[in-house]
Coordinates of C-alpha atoms in Angstrom, one line a residue:
M247 CA -9.6 -34.8 -44.6
C248 CA -11.6 -32.0 -43.0
I249 CA -10.3 -28.5 -41.9
L250 CA -11.9 -26.1 -39.5
K251 CA -12.6 -22.7 -41.0
T252 CA -14.4 -19.6 -39.7
K253 CA -17.7 -18.6 -41.2
T254 CA -17.4 -14.9 -40.6
V255 CA -13.7 -13.9 -40.5
F256 CA -14.3 -10.2 -40.9
G257 CA -17.0 -10.1 -38.2
A258 CA -14.7 -12.0 -35.8
I259 CA -11.9 -9.5 -36.3
L260 CA -14.1 -6.5 -35.9
L261 CA -15.5 -8.0 -32.6
F262 CA -12.0 -8.6 -31.3
I263 CA -10.9 -5.0 -32.0
S264 CA -14.0 -3.4 -30.4
A265 CA -13.9 -5.7 -27.3
G266 CA -10.1 -5.7 -26.8
M267 CA -9.1 -2.1 -27.4
G268 CA -12.2 0.1 -27.7
L269 CA -13.1 2.0 -30.8
G270 CA -10.5 4.7 -31.5
A271 CA -8.1 3.5 -28.9
S272 CA -4.5 2.8 -29.8
A273 CA -1.9 0.4 -28.4
W274 CA 1.7 1.6 -27.9
Y275 CA 4.8 -0.2 -26.7
A276 CA 8.0 0.4 -24.7
A277 CA 10.8 -2.1 -24.2
P278 CA 13.9 -2.2 -22.0
N279 CA 16.4 -2.5 -24.8
A280 CA 14.8 0.1 -27.1
T281 CA 17.0 3.0 -28.3
A282 CA 14.6 5.1 -30.5
G283 CA 11.5 3.5 -32.0
N284 CA 8.1 4.7 -33.1
G285 CA 6.0 3.0 -30.3
S286 CA 4.9 0.0 -32.4
K287 CA 5.2 -3.5 -31.1
T288 CA 8.1 -4.3 -33.4
N289 CA 9.8 -1.0 -32.9
P290 CA 9.0 0.1 -29.4
W291 CA 10.1 3.3 -27.5
P292 CA 12.5 3.5 -24.5
L293 CA 10.4 4.0 -21.4
F294 CA 11.8 7.4 -20.7
V295 CA 10.6 8.5 -24.1
A296 CA 7.3 6.7 -24.1
L297 CA 6.1 8.3 -20.8
T298 CA 6.3 11.8 -22.4
R299 CA 4.8 11.1 -25.8
T300 CA 2.0 13.5 -26.7
N301 CA 0.6 11.1 -29.3
I302 CA -0.5 8.7 -26.5
Q303 CA -4.1 9.9 -26.3
P304 CA -7.0 9.4 -23.8
G305 CA -8.1 5.8 -24.0
D306 CA -4.8 4.5 -25.3
T307 CA -2.7 1.8 -23.7
L308 CA 1.1 1.8 -23.3
Y309 CA 2.2 -1.8 -23.0
L310 CA 5.5 -2.5 -21.2
R311 CA 7.4 -5.4 -22.8
N312 CA 9.0 -8.1 -20.6
G313 CA 12.2 -7.2 -18.8
T314 CA 13.9 -4.7 -16.5
Y315 CA 13.7 -0.9 -17.1
V316 CA 16.7 0.8 -15.4
G317 CA 16.1 4.1 -13.7
P318 CA 15.3 5.6 -11.2
G319 CA 13.9 8.9 -12.3
F320 CA 11.1 7.8 -14.7
V321 CA 8.7 10.8 -15.1
S322 CA 5.4 10.6 -16.8
T323 CA 3.4 13.5 -18.4
L324 CA 0.8 11.2 -19.9
S325 CA -2.8 12.2 -19.3
G326 CA -6.2 10.8 -20.1
T327 CA -9.7 11.8 -19.1
S328 CA -12.3 10.6 -16.6
N329 CA -14.1 8.6 -19.3
N330 CA -10.9 7.6 -21.2
P331 CA -7.9 7.1 -19.0
V332 CA -4.5 6.2 -20.3
T333 CA -3.4 2.7 -19.2
V334 CA 0.2 1.8 -18.6
R335 CA 0.7 -1.9 -17.9
S336 CA 2.8 -5.0 -18.6
N337 CA 2.1 -6.6 -21.9
P338 CA -0.3 -9.5 -21.3
G339 CA 1.7 -12.7 -20.4
E340 CA 4.8 -10.6 -19.7
W341 CA 6.2 -8.8 -16.7
A342 CA 7.9 -5.4 -16.5
K343 CA 10.2 -4.3 -13.7
L344 CA 11.3 -0.7 -13.0
T345 CA 14.5 -0.5 -10.9
D346 CA 17.5 1.6 -10.2
G347 CA 21.0 1.7 -11.6
T348 CA 21.2 4.6 -14.0
E349 CA 24.5 6.6 -13.4
G350 CA 26.3 9.5 -14.9
V351 CA 29.9 10.6 -15.2
L352 CA 31.2 13.9 -13.9
Q353 CA 33.1 15.9 -16.6
T354 CA 34.1 18.9 -14.4
T355 CA 36.7 19.1 -11.7
M356 CA 35.2 20.3 -8.4
D357 CA 37.1 21.5 -5.4
N358 CA 36.0 21.5 -1.8
V359 CA 34.9 25.2 -1.7
S360 CA 31.3 26.2 -2.1
T361 CA 30.6 29.4 -4.0
G362 CA 26.9 29.3 -4.4
W363 CA 25.5 28.0 -7.7
Q364 CA 28.1 26.2 -9.7
N365 CA 27.9 25.0 -13.3
I366 CA 29.1 21.5 -14.0
V367 CA 28.9 19.0 -16.9
I368 CA 27.6 15.4 -16.4
T369 CA 27.2 12.9 -19.2
G370 CA 25.2 9.7 -19.2
L371 CA 21.9 11.1 -17.9
E372 CA 20.7 12.5 -21.2
S373 CA 17.6 10.3 -21.3
L374 CA 16.1 11.7 -18.1
N375 CA 13.1 14.0 -18.5
V376 CA 13.3 15.6 -15.1
M377 CA 16.6 15.8 -13.2
P378 CA 16.4 14.8 -9.5
P379 CA 19.0 15.7 -6.9
I380 CA 22.2 13.8 -7.4
F381 CA 25.3 12.5 -5.5
V382 CA 28.9 12.6 -6.3
G383 CA 30.6 10.3 -3.8
E384 CA 29.1 11.2 -0.4
E385 CA 28.2 14.8 -1.4
N386 CA 24.6 15.7 -2.4
L387 CA 24.2 18.2 -5.2
Y388 CA 20.9 20.1 -5.5
V389 CA 20.0 20.6 -9.1
G390 CA 18.5 24.0 -10.0
S391 CA 18.5 23.8 -13.7
V392 CA 19.6 21.6 -16.6
T393 CA 20.4 22.8 -20.1
S394 CA 21.3 20.7 -23.1
K395 CA 20.8 17.5 -20.9
T396 CA 24.5 17.7 -19.8
N397 CA 25.0 21.1 -18.2
F398 CA 23.8 21.4 -14.6
S399 CA 23.5 24.3 -12.2
V400 CA 23.9 22.9 -8.7
I401 CA 24.2 23.9 -5.0
R402 CA 26.9 22.0 -3.1
G403 CA 26.6 20.1 0.2
W404 CA 22.9 19.6 0.1
G405 CA 21.2 17.8 3.0
A406 CA 24.1 18.5 5.4
T407 CA 26.5 16.4 3.3
S408 CA 30.2 17.3 3.3
I409 CA 31.6 19.4 0.4
T410 CA 34.6 17.5 -1.0
N411 CA 36.9 17.3 -4.0
H412 CA 35.7 15.5 -7.2
A413 CA 37.6 14.7 -10.3
I414 CA 36.6 14.2 -14.0
G415 CA 35.3 10.7 -14.4
D416 CA 33.8 10.4 -10.9
R417 CA 30.5 8.4 -10.7
V418 CA 27.3 10.4 -10.4
V419 CA 24.4 8.6 -8.7
L420 CA 20.7 9.6 -8.8
H421 CA 18.5 10.4 -5.8
A422 CA 15.0 10.0 -7.4
T423 CA 11.6 8.6 -7.1
Y424 CA 11.4 5.5 -9.3
L425 CA 8.3 6.7 -11.1
N426 CA 6.8 10.2 -10.8
D427 CA 3.3 10.8 -12.3
L428 CA 2.7 14.4 -13.4
G429 CA -0.4 13.7 -15.5
N430 CA -4.1 13.0 -14.9
Y431 CA -6.3 9.9 -15.3
V432 CA -3.6 7.4 -15.8
H433 CA -4.1 3.8 -14.7
W434 CA -0.8 2.1 -13.7
Q435 CA -1.3 -1.7 -13.7
D436 CA 0.4 -5.0 -13.4
F437 CA 4.1 -4.3 -13.1
E438 CA 6.8 -4.1 -10.5
I439 CA 8.9 -1.4 -8.9
V440 CA 11.9 -2.7 -7.0
G441 CA 15.0 -1.2 -5.4
T442 CA 18.3 -3.0 -5.5
A443 CA 20.6 -1.0 -3.1
T444 CA 22.2 -3.1 -0.5
N445 CA 22.8 -0.2 1.9
R446 CA 19.8 1.6 3.5
V447 CA 21.9 4.1 5.4
L448 CA 21.9 7.6 3.7
T449 CA 25.5 8.5 3.8
G450 CA 25.4 9.9 0.3
S451 CA 25.5 7.8 -2.7
N452 CA 23.4 5.1 -1.2
W453 CA 20.3 7.3 -1.2
M454 CA 17.2 5.4 -2.3
G455 CA 14.2 7.2 -3.8
G456 CA 10.6 6.4 -3.2
G457 CA 8.7 4.0 -5.4
F458 CA 5.7 5.9 -6.9
N459 CA 4.8 9.5 -6.4
M460 CA 1.5 11.3 -7.2
G461 CA 1.8 15.1 -7.0
A462 CA -1.0 17.5 -5.9
Q463 CA -1.8 18.2 -9.5
N464 CA -2.8 14.6 -10.1
Q465 CA -6.4 13.7 -10.6
G466 CA -8.0 10.3 -11.2
T467 CA -4.8 8.3 -10.8
K468 CA -5.2 4.5 -10.2
L469 CA -2.5 2.1 -9.1
I470 CA -3.7 -1.4 -9.8
N471 CA -2.1 -4.7 -8.9
L472 CA 1.4 -3.2 -8.7
V473 CA 4.2 -4.9 -6.7
I474 CA 6.5 -2.3 -5.0
H475 CA 9.3 -3.4 -2.7
N476 CA 12.7 -2.5 -1.3
T477 CA 12.5 1.1 -2.4
G478 CA 13.2 4.2 -0.2
H479 CA 10.5 6.1 1.6
P480 CA 7.7 5.9 0.7
G481 CA 6.7 3.0 -1.5
I482 CA 3.7 5.0 -2.7
G483 CA 3.3 8.7 -2.0
A484 CA 0.6 11.2 -2.7
A485 CA 0.9 14.9 -2.0
L486 CA -2.2 16.9 -0.9
Q487 CA -5.0 16.1 -3.4
V488 CA -7.7 18.9 -3.6
H489 CA -9.9 17.7 -6.5
D490 CA -13.6 17.6 -5.9
V491 CA -14.2 15.2 -8.9
D492 CA -11.6 12.4 -8.6
S493 CA -8.8 11.8 -6.2
Y494 CA -6.8 8.5 -6.4
E495 CA -7.2 4.8 -5.9
I496 CA -4.6 2.2 -4.9
N497 CA -6.1 -1.3 -5.4
G498 CA -4.6 -4.8 -5.3
C499 CA -1.0 -3.7 -4.6
L500 CA 1.6 -5.6 -2.8
V501 CA 4.1 -3.3 -0.9
F502 CA 6.9 -4.4 1.4
G503 CA 10.5 -3.6 2.5
T504 CA 10.4 0.2 2.0
G505 CA 12.6 2.4 4.2
V506 CA 16.0 4.1 4.8
Y507 CA 18.1 5.6 7.6
Y508 CA 19.2 9.2 7.8
S509 CA 22.8 8.8 9.0
W510 CA 23.3 12.5 9.5
N511 CA 20.2 12.8 11.7
G512 CA 20.8 10.4 14.5
N513 CA 20.1 7.3 12.4
Q514 CA 16.4 8.2 12.2
V515 CA 14.5 5.5 10.3
V516 CA 11.8 6.3 7.8
G517 CA 9.9 4.0 5.6
S518 CA 6.1 3.9 5.0
G519 CA 4.7 1.6 2.4
M520 CA 2.2 4.4 1.6
Y521 CA 2.3 8.0 2.8
L522 CA -0.9 9.8 1.5
E523 CA -2.8 13.0 2.0
N524 CA -6.1 14.2 0.6
Q525 CA -8.8 16.8 1.0
G526 CA -10.7 16.2 -2.2
K527 CA -13.1 13.4 -3.2
D528 CA -12.6 9.9 -1.8
A529 CA -9.0 8.6 -1.8
I530 CA -9.1 4.7 -1.6
V531 CA -6.6 2.0 -0.6
K532 CA -8.3 -1.3 -1.1
N533 CA -7.4 -5.0 -1.4
C534 CA -3.7 -4.4 -0.8
I535 CA -1.2 -6.6 1.1
L536 CA 1.3 -4.5 3.1
F537 CA 4.0 -5.8 5.4
R538 CA 7.5 -5.3 6.8
N539 CA 7.8 -1.7 5.8
F540 CA 10.2 0.2 8.1
T541 CA 7.9 2.6 10.1
S542 CA 4.4 1.9 8.9
N543 CA 2.7 -0.1 6.2
A544 CA 0.3 2.6 5.1
K545 CA -0.8 6.0 6.5
F546 CA -3.3 8.6 5.5
F547 CA -1.4 11.3 7.4
G548 CA 0.1 14.8 7.3
E549 CA 1.9 16.9 9.9
G550 CA 0.4 20.0 8.3
G551 CA -1.6 18.4 5.5
D552 CA -5.3 17.4 5.3
V553 CA -6.8 14.0 6.1
H554 CA -10.3 13.9 4.6
N555 CA -12.4 11.5 2.7
Q556 CA -9.9 8.7 2.9
R557 CA -10.7 5.0 3.1
F558 CA -8.7 1.8 4.0
L559 CA -10.9 -1.1 2.7
T560 CA -10.4 -4.9 3.0
N561 CA -6.6 -4.7 3.1
I562 CA -4.2 -7.2 4.8
S563 CA -1.5 -5.5 6.8
F564 CA 1.1 -6.9 9.3
L565 CA 4.5 -6.3 10.7
G566 CA 4.6 -2.7 9.8
G567 CA 7.0 -1.0 12.2
L568 CA 5.1 1.4 14.4
N569 CA 1.6 0.4 13.1
P570 CA 0.0 -1.5 10.3
M571 CA -2.2 1.4 9.2
Q572 CA -2.6 5.1 10.3
I573 CA -5.4 7.5 9.6
S574 CA -4.8 10.8 11.4
S575 CA -3.5 14.4 11.2
G576 CA -0.9 16.5 12.9
S577 CA -2.3 20.0 13.0
K578 CA -5.7 19.9 11.2
P579 CA -8.9 18.1 12.2
S580 CA -9.6 14.9 10.1
S581 CA -13.0 14.0 8.8
N582 CA -14.9 11.3 6.9
T583 CA -12.2 8.7 7.3
W584 CA -12.8 4.9 7.2
M585 CA -11.0 1.7 8.1
N586 CA -13.4 -1.1 7.1
G587 CA -13.0 -4.8 6.7
N588 CA -9.2 -4.8 7.2
I589 CA -7.2 -7.7 8.7
M590 CA -4.1 -6.5 10.5
M591 CA -1.4 -7.6 12.9
G592 CA -0.5 -4.7 15.2
T593 CA -2.3 -1.7 16.5
P594 CA -3.7 0.8 14.0
S595 CA -3.3 4.5 14.7
L596 CA -6.6 6.3 14.6
S597 CA -5.5 9.7 15.9
Y598 CA -2.5 11.8 16.5
V599 CA -2.4 15.3 18.0
S600 CA -5.1 17.1 16.0
V601 CA -8.3 18.0 17.8
S602 CA -12.0 18.2 16.9
N603 CA -11.8 15.2 14.5
Q604 CA -15.1 13.7 13.5
F605 CA -16.9 11.3 11.2
Q606 CA -14.4 8.4 11.7
Y607 CA -15.6 4.9 10.9
F608 CA -13.7 1.9 12.2
I609 CA -15.9 -1.1 11.3
N610 CA -15.6 -4.9 10.8
N611 CA -11.8 -5.0 11.2
T612 CA -9.8 -7.9 12.7
V613 CA -6.8 -6.8 14.9
V614 CA -4.3 -9.4 15.9
N615 CA -1.6 -8.7 18.5
G616 CA -3.0 -5.2 18.9
S617 CA -5.8 -2.9 20.1
F618 CA -7.5 0.3 19.0
G619 CA -8.1 3.7 20.6
V620 CA -8.8 7.2 19.6
T621 CA -8.2 10.8 20.9
E622 CA -10.1 14.0 20.5
T623 CA -12.7 12.6 18.1
Y624 CA -16.5 12.7 18.2
N625 CA -19.5 11.9 15.9
S626 CA -17.8 8.6 15.0
V627 CA -18.4 4.8 14.9
Y628 CA -16.4 1.9 16.2
T629 CA -18.3 -1.3 15.8
N630 CA -18.2 -5.0 14.8
N631 CA -14.5 -5.3 15.3
T632 CA -12.6 -8.3 16.6
A633 CA -9.4 -7.7 18.5
F634 CA -6.8 -10.1 20.1
T635 CA -4.7 -7.9 22.4
R636 CA -1.1 -8.9 22.8
T637 CA 0.1 -9.6 26.3
N638 CA 1.6 -6.8 28.4
I639 CA 0.7 -4.3 25.6
Y640 CA 1.5 -1.3 27.7
G641 CA 2.9 -2.9 30.9
A642 CA 1.2 -2.8 34.3
G643 CA -1.6 -0.3 34.4
G644 CA -1.8 0.0 30.7
D645 CA -4.8 0.9 28.5
P646 CA -5.1 -1.3 25.4
F647 CA -8.6 0.0 24.3
N648 CA -9.1 3.6 24.9
Y649 CA -11.0 6.8 24.2
Q650 CA -9.7 10.2 25.3
T651 CA -10.8 13.8 24.9
H652 CA -10.0 16.8 27.0
L653 CA -12.3 19.1 25.1
I654 CA -15.6 17.4 24.8
A655 CA -18.1 16.5 27.5
R656 CA -19.6 13.0 27.5
T657 CA -23.1 14.2 26.6
N658 CA -21.7 15.7 23.4
L659 CA -19.6 12.9 22.1
N660 CA -22.2 11.2 19.9
M661 CA -20.2 8.0 19.6
M662 CA -21.3 4.5 18.5
W663 CA -18.8 2.1 20.1
D664 CA -20.5 -1.3 20.4
Y665 CA -20.9 -4.9 19.0
N666 CA -17.1 -5.6 19.3
T667 CA -15.4 -8.8 20.3
Y668 CA -12.4 -8.6 22.7
Y669 CA -9.9 -11.4 23.5
I670 CA -7.6 -10.2 26.2
G671 CA -4.2 -11.8 26.6
T672 CA -3.8 -13.5 29.9
N673 CA -0.8 -11.5 30.9
S674 CA -2.1 -8.1 29.9
S675 CA -2.8 -5.2 32.3
P676 CA -5.7 -5.6 34.8
Y677 CA -7.0 -2.4 33.3
D678 CA -8.1 -3.3 29.8
F679 CA -10.0 -0.1 28.9
Y680 CA -9.3 3.5 29.4
F681 CA -11.7 6.5 29.1
A682 CA -11.3 10.2 29.8
C683 CA -13.3 13.2 28.7
L684 CA -13.9 16.8 29.7
D685 CA -16.2 15.9 32.7
V686 CA -14.8 12.3 33.5
T687 CA -11.3 12.2 34.8
N688 CA -9.3 10.5 37.5
T689 CA -5.8 10.8 38.8
H690 CA -5.5 7.6 40.8
N691 CA -2.1 6.7 39.3
S692 CA 1.0 8.5 38.1
Q693 CA -0.2 8.4 34.5
G694 CA -3.4 10.4 35.3
G695 CA -6.6 9.8 33.4
G696 CA -9.6 7.7 34.3
Y697 CA -9.5 3.9 34.0
Q698 CA -12.8 2.3 33.1
V699 CA -12.8 -1.5 33.4
F700 CA -14.9 -4.0 31.3
G701 CA -14.9 -7.5 32.6
H702 CA -13.0 -6.9 35.9
D703 CA -14.0 -5.9 39.4
I704 CA -14.2 -2.1 39.6
P705 CA -11.5 -0.5 41.7
A706 CA -12.9 1.7 44.4
E707 CA -11.1 4.8 43.2
I708 CA -12.9 4.5 39.8
G709 CA -16.4 3.8 40.9
F710 CA -17.9 2.8 37.5
S711 CA -17.1 0.7 34.5
W712 CA -16.4 1.1 30.8
L713 CA -19.9 -0.2 30.2
D714 CA -21.8 2.3 32.2
W715 CA -19.5 5.4 32.0
S716 CA -22.1 7.2 29.8
A717 CA -25.3 6.7 31.6
T718 CA -26.3 10.2 30.6
N719 CA -24.7 10.0 27.2
S720 CA -26.9 10.6 24.1
I721 CA -25.9 7.1 22.9
T722 CA -28.1 4.8 25.0
G723 CA -26.1 2.2 27.0
G724 CA -22.6 3.8 26.5
F725 CA -19.7 1.9 25.0
D726 CA -19.8 -1.9 24.3
T727 CA -23.2 -2.6 25.8
H728 CA -23.6 -5.5 23.3
S729 CA -20.0 -6.4 22.9
T730 CA -18.3 -9.6 24.1
Y731 CA -15.2 -9.9 26.3
Q732 CA -13.0 -13.0 27.0
E733 CA -10.0 -13.4 29.3
G734 CA -7.4 -15.2 27.3
W735 CA -7.4 -16.1 23.6
P736 CA -9.6 -18.9 22.3
T737 CA -7.7 -22.0 21.2
N738 CA -9.8 -22.8 18.2
Y739 CA -10.4 -19.5 16.5
L740 CA -10.2 -19.6 12.7
K741 CA -10.9 -16.8 10.2
V742 CA -10.3 -17.3 6.5
S743 CA -11.0 -14.2 4.5
V744 CA -11.0 -14.5 0.7
Q745 CA -11.3 -11.2 -1.3
Q746 CA -11.5 -11.1 -5.1
Y747 CA -9.6 -8.4 -6.8
D748 CA -11.6 -5.5 -8.3
Y749 CA -9.6 -5.3 -11.6
D750 CA -8.7 -9.0 -12.1
S751 CA -11.4 -11.6 -11.7
N752 CA -8.8 -14.3 -11.7
R753 CA -7.0 -13.2 -8.5
W754 CA -7.9 -13.2 -4.8
N755 CA -6.2 -12.1 -1.6
I756 CA -6.5 -14.6 1.3
A757 CA -5.9 -13.9 5.0
V758 CA -5.9 -16.6 7.6
V759 CA -6.0 -15.9 11.4
S760 CA -5.8 -19.0 13.6
T761 CA -5.2 -19.3 17.3
S762 CA -4.8 -23.1 17.3
A763 CA -1.3 -23.3 15.9
Q764 CA -2.6 -25.5 13.1
T765 CA -0.4 -26.2 10.1
N766 CA -3.0 -25.9 7.4
T767 CA -6.5 -25.1 6.5
T768 CA -8.6 -25.5 3.3
I769 CA -10.8 -23.6 0.9
A770 CA -13.1 -24.9 -1.8
L771 CA -12.2 -23.3 -5.1
S772 CA -15.7 -24.0 -6.5
D773 CA -16.9 -21.3 -4.0
Y774 CA -14.9 -18.7 -6.1
G775 CA -16.0 -19.8 -9.6
F776 CA -13.3 -22.3 -10.4
A777 CA -14.3 -24.9 -13.0
T778 CA -12.9 -28.3 -13.6
G779 CA -9.7 -28.0 -15.6
D780 CA -8.9 -24.5 -14.4
G781 CA -5.3 -24.1 -13.2
Y782 CA -4.5 -22.5 -9.9
Q783 CA -1.4 -21.0 -8.2
L784 CA -1.0 -20.1 -4.6
V785 CA 1.7 -17.6 -3.6
D786 CA 2.8 -16.9 -0.1
A787 CA 2.7 -13.1 0.0
Q788 CA 5.6 -13.0 2.5
N789 CA 7.7 -14.9 0.0
W790 CA 6.6 -13.2 -3.2
P791 CA 6.6 -14.4 -6.0
A792 CA 7.3 -18.0 -4.9
V793 CA 4.4 -20.4 -5.8
V794 CA 3.8 -22.7 -2.8
A795 CA 1.0 -24.8 -4.4
S796 CA -0.3 -25.2 -7.9
G797 CA -2.3 -27.7 -10.0
K798 CA -5.4 -28.3 -12.0
Y799 CA -8.7 -28.0 -10.1
A800 CA -10.9 -31.1 -10.2
S801 CA -13.1 -31.0 -7.1
G802 CA -13.0 -30.7 -3.4
T803 CA -10.6 -28.4 -1.5
I804 CA -7.1 -27.1 -1.7
S805 CA -4.8 -26.7 1.3
L806 CA -3.5 -23.4 2.6
P807 CA -0.2 -24.1 4.4
L808 CA 0.1 -22.2 7.7
N809 CA 3.7 -23.4 8.6
L810 CA 5.7 -21.7 5.9
T811 CA 8.8 -19.8 7.0
N812 CA 10.7 -18.6 3.9
V813 CA 10.5 -14.8 3.1
S814 CA 11.4 -12.4 0.3
A815 CA 14.8 -10.8 0.8
I816 CA 15.0 -7.2 2.1
P817 CA 18.5 -6.0 1.3
G818 CA 20.5 -3.8 3.5
V819 CA 20.3 -2.8 7.2
T820 CA 16.9 -3.2 8.9
H821 CA 15.9 -2.6 12.5
F822 CA 13.9 -5.8 12.5
T823 CA 14.4 -9.4 11.8
N824 CA 13.1 -10.2 8.3
E825 CA 11.3 -13.4 9.2
H826 CA 7.9 -15.0 8.5
T827 CA 5.0 -14.5 11.0
N828 CA 5.0 -18.3 11.5
V829 CA 8.4 -18.3 13.1
K830 CA 7.3 -16.6 16.3
N831 CA 3.5 -17.1 16.0
P832 CA 3.0 -20.5 14.3
G833 CA -0.1 -20.4 12.2
L834 CA -1.5 -17.2 13.7
F835 CA -1.3 -14.9 10.7
N836 CA -0.8 -15.8 7.1
A837 CA -1.5 -14.0 3.7
F838 CA -1.7 -15.5 0.2
V839 CA -2.4 -14.5 -3.3
L840 CA -4.5 -17.0 -5.3
R841 CA -4.5 -17.0 -9.1
R842 CA -6.8 -18.8 -11.5
I843 CA -5.6 -19.9 -14.9
P844 CA -8.8 -20.5 -16.9
R845 CA -8.8 -23.4 -19.2
P846 CA -8.8 -22.3 -22.9
T847 CA -12.2 -21.5 -24.3
P848 CA -12.9 -23.4 -27.5
P849 CA -13.4 -21.0 -30.5
T850 CA -17.0 -20.5 -31.7
G851 CA -18.5 -20.0 -35.2
L852 CA -16.4 -22.8 -36.8
A853 CA -17.5 -25.1 -39.5
V854 CA -16.1 -28.4 -40.8
V855 CA -15.2 -28.0 -44.5
P856 CA -14.1 -31.0 -46.6
A857 CA -10.7 -30.5 -48.1
S858 CA -12.1 -31.1 -51.6
Q859 CA -14.2 -27.9 -51.3
L860 CA -11.3 -25.7 -50.2
A861 CA -10.6 -24.7 -53.8
Q862 CA -14.1 -23.5 -54.2
Q863 CA -14.0 -21.3 -51.1

């Protein structure tokens, strides 16, 4: 009999420690059912406690054990450094969920008279580190201070809710962001934030908080491979970031189903998958899949905030309310903003009401059932994009692709708008392009402005086309000199985009755009590093986390189904039908997540030792 035995046990252990954790780094643990603990794997902390522990140092990792952590109102004060961030993630091979459900019990009788600040007692919320606004019944109480974890100083009737009588024993419900990050240089990775409320109308106790919030004090925050869905507004939020060293990065996240209604404000709907501001160093949203959020999938935006140095890169975005992605400002000029390599269904918003915007780059994007246009922007680039306009996008006389400025003359625009591909729906307006600037205007119709036409006969009242509008412009040839234009969509267009994750080499996002109504297409896994014996799983992003195909890779290709119709549930009232893109547009737009499960690697450094020699070892 022979037994395998390592030659250098001590060396192997030392190698594992240095490669897996980093010298000097520590591993800590939190668990859903923990009540006290010391942070070890066998005696973990509750999450509310773990997120404020000062002994979690730069370079350390807090592992979240498998299960559901009930909030909302988790607040983190953890901080790392630029070279040694703190990491918070699911324990490898496990999956953590942060959700809502924590409630308190009122211990003070309250009448329906408001007398300014009132002191009340609430039990059951002692584990919270920062107290958010709360509801008792339909009444919102603004919390000014908390002492001894049970004594609250509150203002009644907050948010225009009615002041009513409440009795001892009444239920207290939180209004809170699910996870609020108050630290710096923390990497949040591989876990889920999910809301469970079945009513999205804000009549009081059904308020839903946002998913993840970064405050203006944050620096170097990274959200990596998170799944955030069915929360309030927004799924991910970032207040104005001003840091010149490191802003934030959101990479590989899946965000859907965020949104609520304000019932006391005309049933106004709000719900952005991401709502982000920045004026510091580059803020990045990359490799994310965003869909069916109530008003927009993702926006770099601020009514009064700054929109600078912000980048949407290689994301998949579709069915996002008003627009799949927005990058614009309300009152301040935006600058150095990018949308590159994204695949989206719907029209992105590249401008709002701010003026004198510049250095915007809209490059190599695919737009399905949409268009693109910009207002009051100069010194910018719009090139190598492919767009399939939807039919009747603005009705008769509409303007699917457009540039407008009322402040800048055409000789001062300094625009690069070329090498694009346009497929114009057969029922769209006869005017497919719209241009107006300080010294080029027309008022030949009730809407005003000057229509410039590309690919059509030029109406007499216009006199020149989109192609030659800028004969005297500093950009030789004007807009779209080298672009292509086609009436009607092609019947055989197929684009399969496979994008590997930055922080997980065993995961890819896949987007498929097809105009042939085909039911499947294929990819070769060997093109992405799969070896014989590796396992694979294919998840339909619209029905996360359902696996729609799996197996062991041998050779050849695997099929990507383009006729799926099942979708993940979005509980509560929505202003849209929660249905798969294949229902109304068979095969046109699909998104998948591909996972590789590598075959086990045989151990090295082993020797065969006869059993008779074991006693001598």
